[in-house]
XYZ file of C-alpha atoms in Angstrom:
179
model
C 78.277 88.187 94.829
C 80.254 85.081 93.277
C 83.434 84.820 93.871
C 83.998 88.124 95.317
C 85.989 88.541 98.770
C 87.356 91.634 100.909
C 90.599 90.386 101.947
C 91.836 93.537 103.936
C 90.459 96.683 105.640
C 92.003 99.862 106.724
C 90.069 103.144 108.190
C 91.287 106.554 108.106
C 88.213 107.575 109.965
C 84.442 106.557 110.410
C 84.046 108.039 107.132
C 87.126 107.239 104.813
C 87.367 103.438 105.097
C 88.777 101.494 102.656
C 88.668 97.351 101.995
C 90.123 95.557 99.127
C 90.119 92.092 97.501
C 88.605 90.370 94.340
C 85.986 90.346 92.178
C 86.123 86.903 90.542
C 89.944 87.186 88.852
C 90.156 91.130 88.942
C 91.518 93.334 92.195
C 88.411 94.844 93.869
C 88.897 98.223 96.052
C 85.608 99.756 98.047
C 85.583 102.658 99.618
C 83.043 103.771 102.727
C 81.624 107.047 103.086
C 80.062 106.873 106.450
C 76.757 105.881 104.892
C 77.326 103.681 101.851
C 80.335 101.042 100.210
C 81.014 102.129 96.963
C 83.454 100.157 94.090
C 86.399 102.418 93.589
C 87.575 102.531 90.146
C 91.289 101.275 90.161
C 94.261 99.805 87.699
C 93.609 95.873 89.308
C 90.375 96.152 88.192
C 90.988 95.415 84.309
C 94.070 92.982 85.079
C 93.048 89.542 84.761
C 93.933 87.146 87.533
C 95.015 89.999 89.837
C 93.865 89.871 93.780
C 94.360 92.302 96.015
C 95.096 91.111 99.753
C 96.858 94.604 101.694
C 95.653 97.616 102.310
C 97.117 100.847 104.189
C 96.349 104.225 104.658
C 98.644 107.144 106.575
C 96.166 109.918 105.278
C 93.567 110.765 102.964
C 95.597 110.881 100.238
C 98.050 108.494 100.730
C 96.483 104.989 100.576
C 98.485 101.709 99.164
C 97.017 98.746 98.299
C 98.982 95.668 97.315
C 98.729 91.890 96.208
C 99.454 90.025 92.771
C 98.535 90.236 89.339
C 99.286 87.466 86.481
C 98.384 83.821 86.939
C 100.374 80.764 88.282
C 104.010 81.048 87.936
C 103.748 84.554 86.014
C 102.377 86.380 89.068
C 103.833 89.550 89.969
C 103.683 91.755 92.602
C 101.524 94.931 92.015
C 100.970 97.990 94.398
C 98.455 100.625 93.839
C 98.609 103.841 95.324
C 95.645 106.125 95.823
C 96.502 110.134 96.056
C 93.276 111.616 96.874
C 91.839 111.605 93.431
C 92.400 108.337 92.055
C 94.474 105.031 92.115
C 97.379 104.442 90.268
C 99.389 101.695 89.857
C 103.507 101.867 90.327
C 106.119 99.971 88.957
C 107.814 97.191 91.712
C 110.803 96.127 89.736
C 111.548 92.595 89.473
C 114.189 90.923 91.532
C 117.592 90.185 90.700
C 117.259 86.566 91.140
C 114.268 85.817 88.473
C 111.937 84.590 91.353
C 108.296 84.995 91.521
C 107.085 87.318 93.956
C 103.541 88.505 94.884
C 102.581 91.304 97.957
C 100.545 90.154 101.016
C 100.682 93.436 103.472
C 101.279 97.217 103.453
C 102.009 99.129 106.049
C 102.827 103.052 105.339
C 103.535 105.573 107.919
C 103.714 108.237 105.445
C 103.873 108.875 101.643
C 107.950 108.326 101.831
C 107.784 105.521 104.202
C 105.865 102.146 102.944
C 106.907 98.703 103.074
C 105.600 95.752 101.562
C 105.668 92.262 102.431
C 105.417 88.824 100.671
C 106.616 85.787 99.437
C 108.413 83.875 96.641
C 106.361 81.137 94.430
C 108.070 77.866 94.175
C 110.005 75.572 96.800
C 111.359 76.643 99.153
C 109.224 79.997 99.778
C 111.091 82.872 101.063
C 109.872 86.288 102.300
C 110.637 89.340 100.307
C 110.286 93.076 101.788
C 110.271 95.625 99.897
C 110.121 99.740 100.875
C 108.647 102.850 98.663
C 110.716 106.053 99.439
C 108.153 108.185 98.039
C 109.760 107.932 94.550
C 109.845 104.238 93.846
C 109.726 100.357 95.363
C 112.846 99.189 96.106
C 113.348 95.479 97.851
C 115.414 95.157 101.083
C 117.632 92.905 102.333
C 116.449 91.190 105.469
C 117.827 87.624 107.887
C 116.256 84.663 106.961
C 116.644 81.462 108.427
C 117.611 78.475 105.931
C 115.116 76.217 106.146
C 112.520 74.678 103.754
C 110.181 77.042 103.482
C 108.754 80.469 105.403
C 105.089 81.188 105.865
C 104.386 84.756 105.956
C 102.244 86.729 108.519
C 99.504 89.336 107.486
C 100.820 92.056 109.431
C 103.930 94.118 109.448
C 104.006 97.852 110.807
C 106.124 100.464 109.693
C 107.140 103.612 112.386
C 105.002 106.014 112.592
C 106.087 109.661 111.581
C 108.732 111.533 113.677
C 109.922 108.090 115.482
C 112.597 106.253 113.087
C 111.922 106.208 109.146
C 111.937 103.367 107.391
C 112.017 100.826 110.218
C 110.249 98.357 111.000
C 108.362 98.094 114.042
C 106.264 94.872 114.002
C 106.585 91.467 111.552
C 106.798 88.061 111.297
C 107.711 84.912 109.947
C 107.576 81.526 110.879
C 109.834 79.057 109.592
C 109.111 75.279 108.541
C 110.510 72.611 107.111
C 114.078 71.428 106.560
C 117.113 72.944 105.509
């Protein structure tokens, strides 16, 4: 109802899904039982002017959600974790360079291998990645082309268990613009 939205969706079976978004300027997380959606209680929900736009699950208990919280030029990125009990937010330290960053997409292949994808605020835009270890968020250096700005996709896919950790398998940008 108003100005609330599901942004993202991720199922860990017919019965465990999980969708997140907002509820007018707070993060909104639901969670589906199999018979009935349900608002999860979660950290985003009491931080004004945070949204909540990724959403990943490699178990039961071991879902991430990510997005923004602040307002304007002050937004930051947040991640929430959920453990099988309850969410919880952790710390994504803030970059070196004093840029604004917010979180678009999760992908986790297990509790010690989750990366995070966004952007930048401001002109140009650049893409910022960043990877949880199972301890704590730590961003990652990747190429990116100089031009005036990238747009980020809303997918990236980390390896699945047993292949290669913390690669990743599947993302993209697409640069515009000039240098």
């Amino acid at each position: 109802t108003g100005n609330n939205q599901l942004l993202a969706v991720t199922a860990i079976s017919a019965s465990n899904v999980w969708a997140v978004g907002t509820a007018g300027s707070h993060g909104l997380i639901e969670h589906y039982d199999g018979h009935t959606w349900k608002v999860a209680a979660n950290p985003a929900s009491a931080l004004d002017g945070s949204r909540l736009e990724g959403v990943s699950a490699s178990s039961a208990h071991d879902v991430w959600a990510v997005g923004q919280s602040g307002k304007g030029p002050n937004e930051v990125p947040l991640a929430l974790h959920f453990n099988g009990t309850r969410w919880v937010q952790r710390t994504v330290p803030p970059p070196a360079d004093g840029t604004h960053q917010v979180f678009s997409t999760v992908s986790g292949a297990s509790g010690s291998d989750v990366w995070a994808l966004g952007s930048t605020f401001g002109s140009p835009t650049h893409p910022v990645l960043y990877h949880w270890n199972g301890r704590a968020w730590a961003p990652q250096a990747f190429p990116v082309p100089a031009v005036g700005s990238v747009e980020m996709s809303s997918s990236i896919k980390a390896s699945t268990p047993g292949t290669q950790p913390g690669r990743i398998v599947h993302g993209t940008y697409v640069a515009t613009g000039a240098p």
